[in-house]
Amino acid sequence: MHGVGHHELRVLFVCLGNICRSPMAEGAFRAAAIRAGLECDMDSAGTASYHIGQPPDPRAIATARANGVEIGNLIARQITREDFYRFTHIIAMDEANLAGIRAQSPRDATACVALLMDALEDSRGKPVIDPYYGDEALFARVWSEIAAATEALAKRFALEGVGLRL
Ligand code: 4NP
């Protein structure tokens, strides 16, 4: 999503660098939302500034492509103050992301903040492991976790709408 989206439901996926996990989550969720018939705007961002302006990690792009999802057009950015008002849901990959998000959150933020794995009843509270220093096999494993969670998230949004609390 570039600029402010127009759908009632607006979801931001957040990791540390916005080049591995959150772009994969954005892409997987886009595909899952289409399958679920869910009208939604989506984007991703990082809590850190290291990779601003960069495309996703080549391993993340390749893993997504192997699963039929194109994320090569995405550009990394850092979470902003406005994100806390223009998104209805901010979805973090791990506890460190949650801490980074909360540290940057305005006091009157309106977005609902949660962990991605909270979307799956039997994985609540679990992290999506950072694959940056791992190998291709770790990227594949992280993709399957992200794909399962974003599929569940899209279905739950389709059932419960913008009021969903994870
Ligand atoms: P991400 O992975 O948070 O899933 O995008 C990382 C990317 C870069 C770094 C750490 C994690 N880094 O330290 O540069």
PDB file of C-alpha atoms and ligand atoms in Angstrom:
ATOM      1  CA  MET A   1       0.000   0.000   0.000  1.00  0.00           C
ATOM      2  CA  HIS A   2       1.443   3.340  -0.952  1.00  0.00           C
ATOM      3  CA  GLY A   3      -0.211   6.378   0.607  1.00  0.00           C
ATOM      4  CA  VAL A   4      -3.370   6.046   2.646  1.00  0.00           C
ATOM      5  CA  GLY A   5      -5.545   3.078   1.730  1.00  0.00           C
ATOM      6  CA  HIS A   6      -9.276   3.349   1.236  1.00  0.00           C
ATOM      7  CA  HIS A   7     -10.545   0.134   2.772  1.00  0.00           C
ATOM      8  CA  GLU A   8     -11.989   0.056   6.281  1.00  0.00           C
ATOM      9  CA  LEU A   9      -9.521  -2.656   7.266  1.00  0.00           C
ATOM     10  CA  ARG A  10      -5.850  -1.587   7.048  1.00  0.00           C
ATOM     11  CA  VAL A  11      -3.108  -3.943   8.259  1.00  0.00           C
ATOM     12  CA  LEU A  12       0.600  -3.162   8.745  1.00  0.00           C
ATOM     13  CA  PHE A  13       3.118  -6.005   9.197  1.00  0.00           C
ATOM     14  CA  VAL A  14       6.225  -5.041  11.157  1.00  0.00           C
ATOM     15  CA  CYS A  15       9.620  -6.699  11.689  1.00  0.00           C
ATOM     16  CA  LEU A  16      13.092  -5.303  12.422  1.00  0.00           C
ATOM     17  CA  GLY A  17      14.527  -4.548   8.975  1.00  0.00           C
ATOM     18  CA  ASN A  18      11.444  -4.764   6.684  1.00  0.00           C
ATOM     19  CA  ILE A  19      13.465  -6.885   4.239  1.00  0.00           C
ATOM     20  CA  CYS A  20      12.724 -10.484   5.355  1.00  0.00           C
ATOM     21  CA  ARG A  21       9.738 -11.355   7.544  1.00  0.00           C
ATOM     22  CA  SER A  22       7.327  -8.438   7.157  1.00  0.00           C
ATOM     23  CA  PRO A  23       7.539  -8.270   3.323  1.00  0.00           C
ATOM     24  CA  MET A  24       6.907 -12.048   3.227  1.00  0.00           C
ATOM     25  CA  ALA A  25       3.950 -11.529   5.599  1.00  0.00           C
ATOM     26  CA  GLU A  26       2.581  -8.685   3.472  1.00  0.00           C
ATOM     27  CA  GLY A  27       2.805 -10.829   0.321  1.00  0.00           C
ATOM     28  CA  ALA A  28       1.383 -13.959   1.943  1.00  0.00           C
ATOM     29  CA  PHE A  29      -1.457 -11.964   3.511  1.00  0.00           C
ATOM     30  CA  ARG A  30      -2.264 -10.302   0.168  1.00  0.00           C
ATOM     31  CA  ALA A  31      -2.663 -13.745  -1.433  1.00  0.00           C
ATOM     32  CA  ALA A  32      -4.663 -15.054   1.551  1.00  0.00           C
ATOM     33  CA  ALA A  33      -6.945 -11.991   1.533  1.00  0.00           C
ATOM     34  CA  ILE A  34      -7.741 -12.537  -2.155  1.00  0.00           C
ATOM     35  CA  ARG A  35      -8.577 -16.208  -1.427  1.00  0.00           C
ATOM     36  CA  ALA A  36     -10.778 -15.166   1.512  1.00  0.00           C
ATOM     37  CA  GLY A  37     -12.546 -12.452  -0.512  1.00  0.00           C
ATOM     38  CA  LEU A  38     -11.316  -9.932   2.058  1.00  0.00           C
ATOM     39  CA  GLU A  39     -11.267  -6.231   1.167  1.00  0.00           C
ATOM     40  CA  CYS A  40      -8.190  -4.842   2.879  1.00  0.00           C
ATOM     41  CA  ASP A  41      -5.214  -2.507   2.525  1.00  0.00           C
ATOM     42  CA  MET A  42      -1.850  -3.829   3.640  1.00  0.00           C
ATOM     43  CA  ASP A  43       1.720  -2.664   3.982  1.00  0.00           C
ATOM     44  CA  SER A  44       4.871  -3.530   5.911  1.00  0.00           C
ATOM     45  CA  ALA A  45       7.545  -1.578   7.800  1.00  0.00           C
ATOM     46  CA  GLY A  46      10.562  -2.082  10.060  1.00  0.00           C
ATOM     47  CA  THR A  47      11.210  -0.762  13.558  1.00  0.00           C
ATOM     48  CA  ALA A  48      14.825  -0.037  12.470  1.00  0.00           C
ATOM     49  CA  SER A  49      16.185   2.278   9.799  1.00  0.00           C
ATOM     50  CA  TYR A  50      19.067   0.148   8.422  1.00  0.00           C
ATOM     51  CA  HIS A  51      17.402  -0.982   5.204  1.00  0.00           C
ATOM     52  CA  ILE A  52      15.207   1.991   4.246  1.00  0.00           C
ATOM     53  CA  GLY A  53      14.766   2.189   0.461  1.00  0.00           C
ATOM     54  CA  GLN A  54      15.906  -1.382  -0.193  1.00  0.00           C
ATOM     55  CA  PRO A  55      13.926  -4.214  -1.806  1.00  0.00           C
ATOM     56  CA  PRO A  56      13.373  -7.385   0.234  1.00  0.00           C
ATOM     57  CA  ASP A  57      16.315  -9.753   0.825  1.00  0.00           C
ATOM     58  CA  PRO A  58      16.895 -11.882  -2.352  1.00  0.00           C
ATOM     59  CA  ARG A  59      16.217 -15.015  -0.264  1.00  0.00           C
ATOM     60  CA  ALA A  60      12.839 -13.616   0.838  1.00  0.00           C
ATOM     61  CA  ILE A  61      11.957 -12.737  -2.775  1.00  0.00           C
ATOM     62  CA  ALA A  62      12.975 -16.228  -3.981  1.00  0.00           C
ATOM     63  CA  THR A  63      11.056 -17.991  -1.190  1.00  0.00           C
ATOM     64  CA  ALA A  64       7.908 -15.975  -1.895  1.00  0.00           C
ATOM     65  CA  ARG A  65       8.237 -16.640  -5.643  1.00  0.00           C
ATOM     66  CA  ALA A  66       8.632 -20.369  -5.025  1.00  0.00           C
ATOM     67  CA  ASN A  67       5.234 -20.099  -3.343  1.00  0.00           C
ATOM     68  CA  GLY A  68       3.632 -18.074  -6.116  1.00  0.00           C
ATOM     69  CA  VAL A  69       3.854 -14.673  -4.420  1.00  0.00           C
ATOM     70  CA  GLU A  70       5.715 -11.663  -5.869  1.00  0.00           C
ATOM     71  CA  ILE A  71       7.296  -9.254  -3.357  1.00  0.00           C
ATOM     72  CA  GLY A  72      10.217  -7.969  -5.467  1.00  0.00           C
ATOM     73  CA  ASN A  73       8.491  -4.601  -5.939  1.00  0.00           C
ATOM     74  CA  LEU A  74       8.340  -3.780  -2.216  1.00  0.00           C
ATOM     75  CA  ILE A  75      10.597  -1.089  -0.731  1.00  0.00           C
ATOM     76  CA  ALA A  76      11.675  -1.086   2.921  1.00  0.00           C
ATOM     77  CA  ARG A  77      10.598   1.747   5.171  1.00  0.00           C
ATOM     78  CA  GLN A  78      10.575   2.489   8.884  1.00  0.00           C
ATOM     79  CA  ILE A  79       7.374   2.654  10.935  1.00  0.00           C
ATOM     80  CA  THR A  80       6.112   6.234  11.378  1.00  0.00           C
ATOM     81  CA  ARG A  81       3.903   8.041  13.885  1.00  0.00           C
ATOM     82  CA  GLU A  82       1.120   8.258  11.295  1.00  0.00           C
ATOM     83  CA  ASP A  83       1.044   4.452  10.967  1.00  0.00           C
ATOM     84  CA  PHE A  84      -0.430   4.237  14.476  1.00  0.00           C
ATOM     85  CA  TYR A  85      -3.540   6.122  13.269  1.00  0.00           C
ATOM     86  CA  ARG A  86      -3.928   5.137   9.627  1.00  0.00           C
ATOM     87  CA  PHE A  87      -3.693   1.365  10.186  1.00  0.00           C
ATOM     88  CA  THR A  88      -6.390  -0.508  12.093  1.00  0.00           C
ATOM     89  CA  HIS A  89      -3.998  -3.352  12.985  1.00  0.00           C
ATOM     90  CA  ILE A  90      -0.212  -3.461  13.436  1.00  0.00           C
ATOM     91  CA  ILE A  91       1.087  -7.044  13.384  1.00  0.00           C
ATOM     92  CA  ALA A  92       4.566  -7.748  14.814  1.00  0.00           C
ATOM     93  CA  MET A  93       6.731 -10.798  14.101  1.00  0.00           C
ATOM     94  CA  ASP A  94       8.342 -11.155  17.557  1.00  0.00           C
ATOM     95  CA  GLU A  95       8.530  -9.642  21.032  1.00  0.00           C
ATOM     96  CA  ALA A  96      11.452  -7.385  20.112  1.00  0.00           C
ATOM     97  CA  ASN A  97       9.336  -5.899  17.305  1.00  0.00           C
ATOM     98  CA  LEU A  98       6.473  -5.430  19.805  1.00  0.00           C
ATOM     99  CA  ALA A  99       8.818  -3.557  22.143  1.00  0.00           C
ATOM    100  CA  GLY A 100      10.095  -1.406  19.252  1.00  0.00           C
ATOM    101  CA  ILE A 101       6.538  -0.659  18.136  1.00  0.00           C
ATOM    102  CA  ARG A 102       5.412   0.242  21.663  1.00  0.00           C
ATOM    103  CA  ALA A 103       8.482   2.475  22.124  1.00  0.00           C
ATOM    104  CA  GLN A 104       7.471   4.470  19.035  1.00  0.00           C
ATOM    105  CA  SER A 105       3.722   4.470  19.707  1.00  0.00           C
ATOM    106  CA  PRO A 106       1.934   7.763  20.391  1.00  0.00           C
ATOM    107  CA  ARG A 107      -0.158   7.609  23.569  1.00  0.00           C
ATOM    108  CA  ASP A 108      -3.431   8.027  21.675  1.00  0.00           C
ATOM    109  CA  ALA A 109      -2.637   5.467  18.959  1.00  0.00           C
ATOM    110  CA  THR A 110      -5.757   3.838  17.517  1.00  0.00           C
ATOM    111  CA  ALA A 111      -4.221   0.751  15.863  1.00  0.00           C
ATOM    112  CA  CYS A 112      -4.581  -2.642  17.549  1.00  0.00           C
ATOM    113  CA  VAL A 113      -1.097  -4.149  18.064  1.00  0.00           C
ATOM    114  CA  ALA A 114      -0.576  -7.943  18.162  1.00  0.00           C
ATOM    115  CA  LEU A 115       1.820 -10.766  17.309  1.00  0.00           C
ATOM    116  CA  LEU A 116       1.310 -12.532  13.957  1.00  0.00           C
ATOM    117  CA  MET A 117       1.318 -15.995  15.543  1.00  0.00           C
ATOM    118  CA  ASP A 118      -1.573 -14.925  17.814  1.00  0.00           C
ATOM    119  CA  ALA A 119      -3.740 -15.510  14.730  1.00  0.00           C
ATOM    120  CA  LEU A 120      -3.210 -19.264  15.186  1.00  0.00           C
ATOM    121  CA  GLU A 121      -4.844 -20.590  18.348  1.00  0.00           C
ATOM    122  CA  ASP A 122      -2.133 -23.212  19.029  1.00  0.00           C
ATOM    123  CA  SER A 123       0.791 -20.843  18.314  1.00  0.00           C
ATOM    124  CA  ARG A 124      -0.265 -17.867  20.432  1.00  0.00           C
ATOM    125  CA  GLY A 125       2.694 -15.854  21.777  1.00  0.00           C
ATOM    126  CA  LYS A 126       5.229 -17.589  19.535  1.00  0.00           C
ATOM    127  CA  PRO A 127       7.759 -15.545  17.523  1.00  0.00           C
ATOM    128  CA  VAL A 128       8.398 -15.665  13.788  1.00  0.00           C
ATOM    129  CA  ILE A 129      12.141 -16.358  13.960  1.00  0.00           C
ATOM    130  CA  ASP A 130      14.459 -13.849  12.246  1.00  0.00           C
ATOM    131  CA  PRO A 131      15.881 -15.737   9.203  1.00  0.00           C
ATOM    132  CA  TYR A 132      18.435 -13.030   8.257  1.00  0.00           C
ATOM    133  CA  TYR A 133      21.475 -14.939   9.541  1.00  0.00           C
ATOM    134  CA  GLY A 134      20.024 -18.331   8.554  1.00  0.00           C
ATOM    135  CA  ASP A 135      20.005 -20.362   5.344  1.00  0.00           C
ATOM    136  CA  GLU A 136      17.443 -20.981   2.587  1.00  0.00           C
ATOM    137  CA  ALA A 137      15.912 -23.821   4.593  1.00  0.00           C
ATOM    138  CA  LEU A 138      15.177 -21.411   7.439  1.00  0.00           C
ATOM    139  CA  PHE A 139      13.540 -18.982   4.988  1.00  0.00           C
ATOM    140  CA  ALA A 140      11.341 -21.855   3.748  1.00  0.00           C
ATOM    141  CA  ARG A 141      10.352 -22.753   7.316  1.00  0.00           C
ATOM    142  CA  VAL A 142       9.628 -19.124   8.188  1.00  0.00           C
ATOM    143  CA  TRP A 143       7.517 -18.820   5.019  1.00  0.00           C
ATOM    144  CA  SER A 144       5.344 -21.802   6.039  1.00  0.00           C
ATOM    145  CA  GLU A 145       4.754 -20.321   9.488  1.00  0.00           C
ATOM    146  CA  ILE A 146       3.929 -16.915   8.003  1.00  0.00           C
ATOM    147  CA  ALA A 147       1.679 -18.488   5.353  1.00  0.00           C
ATOM    148  CA  ALA A 148      -0.294 -20.486   7.950  1.00  0.00           C
ATOM    149  CA  ALA A 149      -0.715 -17.464  10.229  1.00  0.00           C
ATOM    150  CA  THR A 150      -1.675 -15.005   7.468  1.00  0.00           C
ATOM    151  CA  GLU A 151      -4.193 -17.546   6.094  1.00  0.00           C
ATOM    152  CA  ALA A 152      -5.806 -17.788   9.538  1.00  0.00           C
ATOM    153  CA  LEU A 153      -5.661 -14.005   9.943  1.00  0.00           C
ATOM    154  CA  ALA A 154      -7.427 -13.388   6.608  1.00  0.00           C
ATOM    155  CA  LYS A 155     -10.161 -15.911   7.477  1.00  0.00           C
ATOM    156  CA  ARG A 156     -10.691 -14.367  10.914  1.00  0.00           C
ATOM    157  CA  PHE A 157     -10.864 -10.852   9.461  1.00  0.00           C
ATOM    158  CA  ALA A 158     -13.360 -12.112   6.868  1.00  0.00           C
ATOM    159  CA  LEU A 159     -15.555 -13.481   9.708  1.00  0.00           C
ATOM    160  CA  GLU A 160     -15.124 -10.817  12.380  1.00  0.00           C
ATOM    161  CA  GLY A 161     -14.245  -7.689  10.399  1.00  0.00           C
ATOM    162  CA  VAL A 162     -12.289  -4.657  11.563  1.00  0.00           C
ATOM    163  CA  GLY A 163     -13.246  -5.301  15.210  1.00  0.00           C
ATOM    164  CA  LEU A 164     -11.054  -8.420  15.370  1.00  0.00           C
ATOM    165  CA  ARG A 165      -8.787  -8.461  18.458  1.00  0.00           C
ATOM    166  CA  LEU A 166      -6.075 -11.097  18.501  1.00  0.00           C
TER     167      LEU A 166
HETATM  168  P1  4NP B   1      13.737  -8.795   9.168  1.00  0.00           P
HETATM  169  O1  4NP B   1      15.201  -9.432   9.172  1.00  0.00           O
HETATM  170  O2  4NP B   1      13.575  -8.054  10.458  1.00  0.00           O
HETATM  171  O3  4NP B   1      12.867 -10.011   9.087  1.00  0.00           O
HETATM  172  O4  4NP B   1      13.641  -7.908   7.954  1.00  0.00           O
HETATM  173  C1  4NP B   1      16.350  -8.668   9.440  1.00  0.00           C
HETATM  174  C2  4NP B   1      16.922  -7.925   8.438  1.00  0.00           C
HETATM  175  C3  4NP B   1      18.071  -7.202   8.701  1.00  0.00           C
HETATM  176  C4  4NP B   1      18.630  -7.215   9.957  1.00  0.00           C
HETATM  177  C5  4NP B   1      18.051  -7.955  10.963  1.00  0.00           C
HETATM  178  C6  4NP B   1      16.902  -8.688  10.692  1.00  0.00           C
HETATM  179  N1  4NP B   1      19.834  -6.503  10.214  1.00  0.00           N
HETATM  180  O5  4NP B   1      20.309  -6.538  11.353  1.00  0.00           O
HETATM  181  O6  4NP B   1      20.346  -5.832   9.311  1.00  0.00           O
END
